[in-house]
CSV table of C-alpha atoms in Angstrom, one decimal:
chain,number,residue,atom,x,y,z
A,1,UNK,CA,21.5,-74.0,95.1
A,2,UNK,CA,20.6,-76.8,97.5
A,3,UNK,CA,22.5,-80.0,97.0
A,4,UNK,CA,20.8,-83.2,96.0
A,5,UNK,CA,21.9,-86.8,96.6
A,6,UNK,CA,22.2,-88.6,93.3
A,7,UNK,CA,21.8,-92.4,93.5
A,8,UNK,CA,21.9,-95.0,90.8
A,9,UNK,CA,25.0,-95.8,88.8
A,10,UNK,CA,23.3,-94.4,85.7
A,11,UNK,CA,23.9,-90.9,86.9
A,12,UNK,CA,27.6,-91.3,86.0
A,13,UNK,CA,27.0,-93.4,82.9
A,14,UNK,CA,23.7,-92.2,81.4
A,15,UNK,CA,22.2,-93.1,78.0
A,16,UNK,CA,23.0,-90.3,75.5
A,17,UNK,CA,21.7,-92.1,72.3
A,18,UNK,CA,20.9,-95.4,70.8
A,19,UNK,CA,22.9,-98.0,69.0
A,20,UNK,CA,24.0,-97.8,65.3
A,21,UNK,CA,23.2,-94.5,63.8
A,22,UNK,CA,21.8,-93.3,67.1
A,23,UNK,CA,25.2,-93.1,68.8
A,24,UNK,CA,26.5,-89.9,70.4
A,25,UNK,CA,30.1,-88.8,71.1
A,26,UNK,CA,30.0,-89.2,74.8
A,27,UNK,CA,33.5,-87.7,75.2
A,28,UNK,CA,32.1,-84.2,74.6
A,29,UNK,CA,28.5,-84.7,75.7
A,30,UNK,CA,27.0,-83.0,78.8
A,31,UNK,CA,26.3,-85.7,81.4
A,32,UNK,CA,23.6,-85.8,84.1
A,33,UNK,CA,25.9,-84.4,86.8
A,34,UNK,CA,27.3,-81.7,84.6
A,35,UNK,CA,23.8,-80.7,83.6
A,36,UNK,CA,22.8,-80.4,87.2
A,37,UNK,CA,25.9,-78.5,88.1
A,38,UNK,CA,25.3,-76.1,85.2
A,39,UNK,CA,21.8,-75.5,86.6
A,40,UNK,CA,23.3,-74.5,90.0
A,41,UNK,CA,23.0,-77.8,91.9
A,42,UNK,CA,25.7,-79.3,94.0
A,43,UNK,CA,26.0,-83.0,93.8
A,44,UNK,CA,27.3,-85.7,96.1
A,45,UNK,CA,30.8,-86.5,94.8
A,46,UNK,CA,31.4,-89.3,97.3
A,47,UNK,CA,28.6,-91.2,95.7
A,48,UNK,CA,29.7,-90.3,92.3
A,49,UNK,CA,33.2,-91.6,92.9
A,50,UNK,CA,31.8,-94.8,94.4
A,51,UNK,CA,29.9,-95.5,91.1
A,52,UNK,CA,32.9,-94.8,88.9
A,53,UNK,CA,35.0,-97.1,91.0
A,54,UNK,CA,32.3,-99.8,90.7
A,55,UNK,CA,32.3,-99.6,86.9
A,56,UNK,CA,33.6,-96.7,84.7
A,57,UNK,CA,32.1,-97.8,81.4
A,58,UNK,CA,28.7,-98.9,80.1
A,59,UNK,CA,28.2,-102.3,78.5
A,60,UNK,CA,28.1,-102.3,74.7
A,61,UNK,CA,24.9,-103.2,72.7
A,62,UNK,CA,26.5,-104.1,69.4
A,63,UNK,CA,24.4,-105.1,66.3
A,64,UNK,CA,27.5,-106.9,65.0
A,65,UNK,CA,28.8,-109.0,67.9
A,66,UNK,CA,25.9,-109.5,70.2
A,67,UNK,CA,24.5,-107.6,73.1
A,68,UNK,CA,25.7,-107.2,76.7
A,69,UNK,CA,22.5,-106.3,78.5
A,70,UNK,CA,24.2,-105.9,81.9
A,71,UNK,CA,22.8,-103.1,84.1
A,72,UNK,CA,25.8,-102.2,86.3
A,73,UNK,CA,24.4,-101.1,89.7
A,74,UNK,CA,26.1,-101.0,93.1
A,75,UNK,CA,24.2,-103.6,95.3
A,76,UNK,CA,22.4,-102.0,98.3
A,77,UNK,CA,24.5,-104.0,100.7
A,78,UNK,CA,27.7,-102.2,99.5
A,79,UNK,CA,26.4,-98.8,100.7
A,80,UNK,CA,28.1,-98.4,104.0
A,81,UNK,CA,26.4,-96.7,107.0
A,82,UNK,CA,29.0,-93.9,106.7
A,83,UNK,CA,28.1,-93.2,103.1
A,84,UNK,CA,24.4,-93.2,103.8
A,85,UNK,CA,24.8,-90.9,106.8
A,86,UNK,CA,27.0,-88.6,104.8
A,87,UNK,CA,24.4,-88.6,102.0
A,88,UNK,CA,21.6,-87.6,104.4
A,89,UNK,CA,23.8,-84.8,105.9
A,90,UNK,CA,24.5,-83.6,102.4
A,91,UNK,CA,20.9,-83.3,101.4
A,92,UNK,CA,17.4,-84.2,102.5
A,93,UNK,CA,16.4,-84.9,98.9
A,94,UNK,CA,17.4,-87.7,96.6
A,95,UNK,CA,17.1,-88.6,92.9
A,96,UNK,CA,17.3,-92.2,91.6
A,97,UNK,CA,18.5,-92.5,88.0
A,98,UNK,CA,17.5,-95.6,86.1
A,99,UNK,CA,18.6,-96.2,82.5
A,100,UNK,CA,17.8,-98.5,79.7
A,101,UNK,CA,19.6,-98.7,76.3
A,102,UNK,CA,18.5,-100.0,72.9
A,103,UNK,CA,18.5,-99.3,69.2
A,104,UNK,CA,18.5,-100.8,65.8
A,105,UNK,CA,19.4,-104.4,65.1
A,106,UNK,CA,18.4,-105.9,68.4
A,107,UNK,CA,15.1,-106.0,70.1
A,108,UNK,CA,15.1,-105.5,73.9
A,109,UNK,CA,14.8,-108.9,75.6
A,110,UNK,CA,11.2,-109.8,76.5
A,111,UNK,CA,12.5,-112.7,78.6
A,112,UNK,CA,15.7,-112.3,80.5
A,113,UNK,CA,15.8,-116.0,81.5
A,114,UNK,CA,17.8,-117.2,78.4
A,115,UNK,CA,20.0,-114.1,78.7
A,116,UNK,CA,20.8,-114.8,82.3
A,117,UNK,CA,21.7,-118.4,81.7
A,118,UNK,CA,23.7,-117.7,78.6
A,119,UNK,CA,21.7,-120.0,76.3
A,120,UNK,CA,21.2,-117.3,73.7
A,121,UNK,CA,24.9,-117.2,73.0
A,122,UNK,CA,24.6,-120.7,71.5
A,123,UNK,CA,22.0,-119.7,68.9
A,124,UNK,CA,24.6,-118.5,66.4
A,125,UNK,CA,23.1,-115.3,65.1
A,126,UNK,CA,24.2,-111.9,66.1
A,127,UNK,CA,20.7,-110.6,66.6
A,128,UNK,CA,20.0,-113.1,69.3
A,129,UNK,CA,23.3,-113.3,71.1
A,130,UNK,CA,23.0,-111.7,74.5
A,131,UNK,CA,24.7,-111.9,77.9
A,132,UNK,CA,24.3,-110.4,81.4
A,133,UNK,CA,26.6,-110.2,84.4
A,134,UNK,CA,24.9,-110.1,87.8
A,135,UNK,CA,25.8,-107.3,90.2
A,136,UNK,CA,25.9,-109.7,93.1
A,137,UNK,CA,26.8,-113.4,93.7
A,138,UNK,CA,24.0,-113.6,96.2
A,139,UNK,CA,21.1,-113.4,93.8
A,140,UNK,CA,20.1,-113.1,90.1
A,141,UNK,CA,19.1,-109.6,88.9
A,142,UNK,CA,16.3,-111.1,86.7
A,143,UNK,CA,14.2,-114.2,86.8
A,144,UNK,CA,12.9,-116.1,83.8
A,145,UNK,CA,9.9,-114.4,82.4
A,146,UNK,CA,11.0,-110.9,83.3
A,147,UNK,CA,11.7,-108.4,80.6
A,148,UNK,CA,14.5,-105.9,80.3
A,149,UNK,CA,12.0,-103.1,80.9
A,150,UNK,CA,11.4,-104.3,84.5
A,151,UNK,CA,13.5,-103.3,87.5
A,152,UNK,CA,16.4,-105.6,88.2
A,153,UNK,CA,16.7,-107.0,91.7
A,154,UNK,CA,19.6,-104.7,92.4
A,155,UNK,CA,17.5,-101.7,91.3
A,156,UNK,CA,14.6,-102.8,93.5
A,157,UNK,CA,16.9,-103.0,96.5
A,158,UNK,CA,18.3,-99.6,95.6
A,159,UNK,CA,14.8,-98.1,95.6
A,160,UNK,CA,13.9,-99.8,98.9
A,161,UNK,CA,17.1,-98.5,100.5
A,162,UNK,CA,16.7,-94.9,99.3
A,163,UNK,CA,13.0,-94.7,100.2
A,164,UNK,CA,13.8,-96.0,103.7
A,165,UNK,CA,16.3,-93.1,104.2
A,166,UNK,CA,14.7,-90.1,102.4
A,167,UNK,CA,11.2,-88.6,102.2
A,168,UNK,CA,11.6,-86.5,99.1
A,169,UNK,CA,12.7,-88.5,96.0
A,170,UNK,CA,12.6,-87.9,92.3
A,171,UNK,CA,12.8,-90.9,89.9
A,172,UNK,CA,14.6,-90.0,86.7
A,173,UNK,CA,14.1,-92.6,83.9
A,174,UNK,CA,16.8,-92.2,81.2
A,175,UNK,CA,15.6,-94.4,78.3
A,176,UNK,CA,13.5,-94.3,75.2
A,177,UNK,CA,11.4,-97.4,75.7
A,178,UNK,CA,8.5,-97.3,78.2
A,179,UNK,CA,9.7,-98.9,81.5
A,180,UNK,CA,7.3,-100.6,83.8
A,181,UNK,CA,6.8,-97.9,86.5
A,182,UNK,CA,3.9,-99.2,88.5
A,183,UNK,CA,6.2,-99.7,91.5
A,184,UNK,CA,6.5,-95.9,91.9
A,185,UNK,CA,3.0,-95.9,93.3
A,186,UNK,CA,4.1,-98.1,96.2
A,187,UNK,CA,6.3,-95.5,97.8
A,188,UNK,CA,4.9,-92.3,99.3
A,189,UNK,CA,8.5,-91.0,99.4
A,190,UNK,CA,8.6,-90.8,95.5
A,191,UNK,CA,7.2,-87.3,94.8
A,192,UNK,CA,7.8,-87.2,91.1
A,193,UNK,CA,8.8,-89.2,88.0
A,194,UNK,CA,10.7,-87.5,85.2
A,195,UNK,CA,11.3,-88.9,81.8
A,196,UNK,CA,14.6,-88.0,80.3
A,197,UNK,CA,15.0,-90.0,77.2
A,198,UNK,CA,18.2,-90.2,75.1
A,199,UNK,CA,19.6,-86.7,75.8
A,200,UNK,CA,22.0,-86.3,72.9
A,201,UNK,CA,25.0,-84.0,73.3
A,202,UNK,CA,23.4,-81.3,75.5
A,203,UNK,CA,20.0,-82.5,76.6
A,204,UNK,CA,21.0,-83.0,80.2
A,205,UNK,CA,21.3,-79.3,80.5
A,206,UNK,CA,17.6,-79.2,80.1
A,207,UNK,CA,17.2,-81.8,82.9
A,208,UNK,CA,19.0,-79.6,85.3
A,209,UNK,CA,16.9,-76.6,84.4
A,210,UNK,CA,13.6,-78.6,84.7
A,211,UNK,CA,14.5,-79.8,88.2
A,212,UNK,CA,15.5,-76.3,89.2
A,213,UNK,CA,12.2,-74.9,87.9
A,214,UNK,CA,13.9,-72.6,85.4
A,215,UNK,CA,11.9,-74.0,82.5
A,216,UNK,CA,8.4,-75.5,82.0
A,217,UNK,CA,8.4,-79.3,82.1
A,218,UNK,CA,5.4,-79.4,79.7
A,219,UNK,CA,6.4,-82.4,77.6
A,220,UNK,CA,3.7,-85.1,77.0
A,221,UNK,CA,4.1,-88.8,76.6
A,222,UNK,CA,4.1,-90.0,73.0
A,223,UNK,CA,3.2,-93.6,73.9
A,224,UNK,CA,1.0,-95.5,76.4
A,225,UNK,CA,2.9,-96.7,79.5
A,226,UNK,CA,1.6,-99.9,81.0
A,227,UNK,CA,1.9,-101.3,84.5
A,228,UNK,CA,2.7,-104.7,83.0
A,229,UNK,CA,4.2,-104.9,79.5
A,230,UNK,CA,3.0,-108.4,79.1
A,231,UNK,CA,-0.5,-106.9,78.5
A,232,UNK,CA,0.7,-105.1,75.4
A,233,UNK,CA,-0.8,-106.8,72.2
A,234,UNK,CA,2.5,-106.4,70.4
A,235,UNK,CA,4.5,-108.2,73.1
A,236,UNK,CA,4.4,-111.6,71.5
A,237,UNK,CA,5.5,-110.2,68.1
A,238,UNK,CA,8.9,-109.0,69.5
A,239,UNK,CA,11.9,-111.2,68.7
A,240,UNK,CA,13.9,-112.7,65.9
A,241,UNK,CA,11.8,-114.7,63.5
A,242,UNK,CA,13.9,-116.2,60.7
A,243,UNK,CA,12.8,-117.9,57.6
A,244,UNK,CA,14.1,-121.4,57.2
A,245,UNK,CA,13.6,-121.9,53.4
A,246,UNK,CA,15.5,-119.0,52.0
A,247,UNK,CA,19.0,-120.4,51.6
A,248,UNK,CA,19.3,-119.2,48.0
A,249,UNK,CA,18.5,-115.6,49.1
A,250,UNK,CA,21.0,-115.9,52.0
A,251,UNK,CA,23.8,-117.2,49.6
A,252,UNK,CA,23.1,-114.4,47.1
A,253,UNK,CA,23.3,-111.8,49.9
A,254,UNK,CA,26.6,-113.0,51.1
A,255,UNK,CA,28.0,-113.2,47.6
A,256,UNK,CA,26.9,-109.6,46.9
A,257,UNK,CA,28.3,-108.2,50.2
A,258,UNK,CA,30.9,-110.0,52.2
A,259,UNK,CA,29.6,-108.5,55.5
A,260,UNK,CA,26.1,-109.6,54.9
A,261,UNK,CA,24.9,-112.1,57.5
A,262,UNK,CA,22.5,-113.8,55.1
A,263,UNK,CA,19.7,-113.9,57.7
A,264,UNK,CA,16.2,-113.4,56.2
A,265,UNK,CA,13.8,-112.6,58.9
A,266,UNK,CA,10.3,-111.2,59.4
A,267,UNK,CA,7.9,-109.6,61.9
A,268,UNK,CA,4.4,-110.9,62.1
A,269,UNK,CA,2.7,-107.5,62.5
A,270,UNK,CA,-0.9,-108.3,63.5
A,271,UNK,CA,-2.1,-105.2,65.5
A,272,UNK,CA,-3.4,-103.3,62.5
A,273,UNK,CA,-4.6,-99.9,63.7
A,274,UNK,CA,-4.9,-101.1,67.3
A,275,UNK,CA,-1.6,-99.9,68.7
A,276,UNK,CA,-1.0,-97.6,71.6
A,277,UNK,CA,-4.1,-95.8,73.0
A,278,UNK,CA,-6.3,-97.2,70.2
A,279,UNK,CA,-6.0,-100.7,71.6
A,280,UNK,CA,-6.4,-99.9,75.3
A,281,UNK,CA,-9.4,-97.5,74.9
A,282,UNK,CA,-11.1,-100.0,72.6
A,283,UNK,CA,-10.3,-103.0,74.8
A,284,UNK,CA,-11.7,-101.2,77.8
A,285,UNK,CA,-14.9,-100.5,76.0
A,286,UNK,CA,-15.2,-104.1,75.0
A,287,UNK,CA,-14.5,-105.2,78.6
A,288,UNK,CA,-11.3,-107.0,77.6
A,289,UNK,CA,-9.3,-105.0,80.1
A,290,UNK,CA,-9.7,-102.6,83.0
A,291,UNK,CA,-8.2,-99.4,81.6
A,292,UNK,CA,-7.1,-97.9,85.0
A,293,UNK,CA,-5.6,-101.2,86.1
A,294,UNK,CA,-3.7,-101.6,82.8
A,295,UNK,CA,-2.5,-98.1,81.8
A,296,UNK,CA,-0.3,-96.2,84.1
A,297,UNK,CA,0.4,-93.1,81.9
A,298,UNK,CA,-1.8,-92.7,78.9
A,299,UNK,CA,-0.8,-91.2,75.5
A,300,UNK,CA,-0.5,-87.4,76.0
A,301,UNK,CA,0.1,-87.6,79.8
A,302,UNK,CA,2.3,-84.9,81.2
A,303,UNK,CA,2.7,-82.1,83.7
A,304,UNK,CA,2.6,-78.4,82.9
A,305,UNK,CA,3.3,-75.8,85.5
A,306,UNK,CA,0.5,-73.8,84.1
A,307,UNK,CA,-2.0,-76.2,85.7
A,308,UNK,CA,-0.9,-75.3,89.2
A,309,UNK,CA,-3.3,-73.2,91.3
């Protein structure tokens, strides 16, 4: 089967599961490249070796010791002319893999600013401790105010580079949380976007078969995907909100279980029934938002081969 250039460091270190009880034994799990190979594709080993050399492991998101939110990605400037020419000779098609992790015990950062400058490491609670290592000394991957579910600068540069070299590109998003994907509409070279959430032990076999056209990619979105997550009504309710007058409860928890952190926290859930499509459809009718400008992929969006003429 025809080869495909695989770009994005995540193709060698994909997200198999979540943190805590969502972890997967990655030693025996089928990875993205293996899943593609099993479906009959040849993959660009020169690029794969480059990604492994850059970083062989994936940062750990620990609910006990803090979170390393680093998104290891080879800077576009590090792709030599020879590597790019070899990639174009290998295939006239490319796939960019972008991954995001997450799980129990730690909300994804809504503002990467304090993560980037390290100030969250001083807060003193494991639920807030977070760090990030830039992929380049020339720029910051994120600016203050950007969320973890936006593209990093290195990822933006990668997309620009690949789109400048290839005319037939698939974006594969490997993550469970809706990523901001409005940027995919800015590139005519991007022909399709495929959601491949946490794949578990063997799910990437299905990815290969879907791309090969061996199976029907008829899955539908189970959430509403926005162009800008700041427009989500729940966005301000994400974070760690700790009570400050519950010392007696904290002391009792620590006395009962030595591993207890003693933190008593809450979430101010204020959306009522207006979550997901219920909010956006209602807000559009009330002229609070423009639905088409706000929603990229509505609840239930998806492609089925049976709709083709």
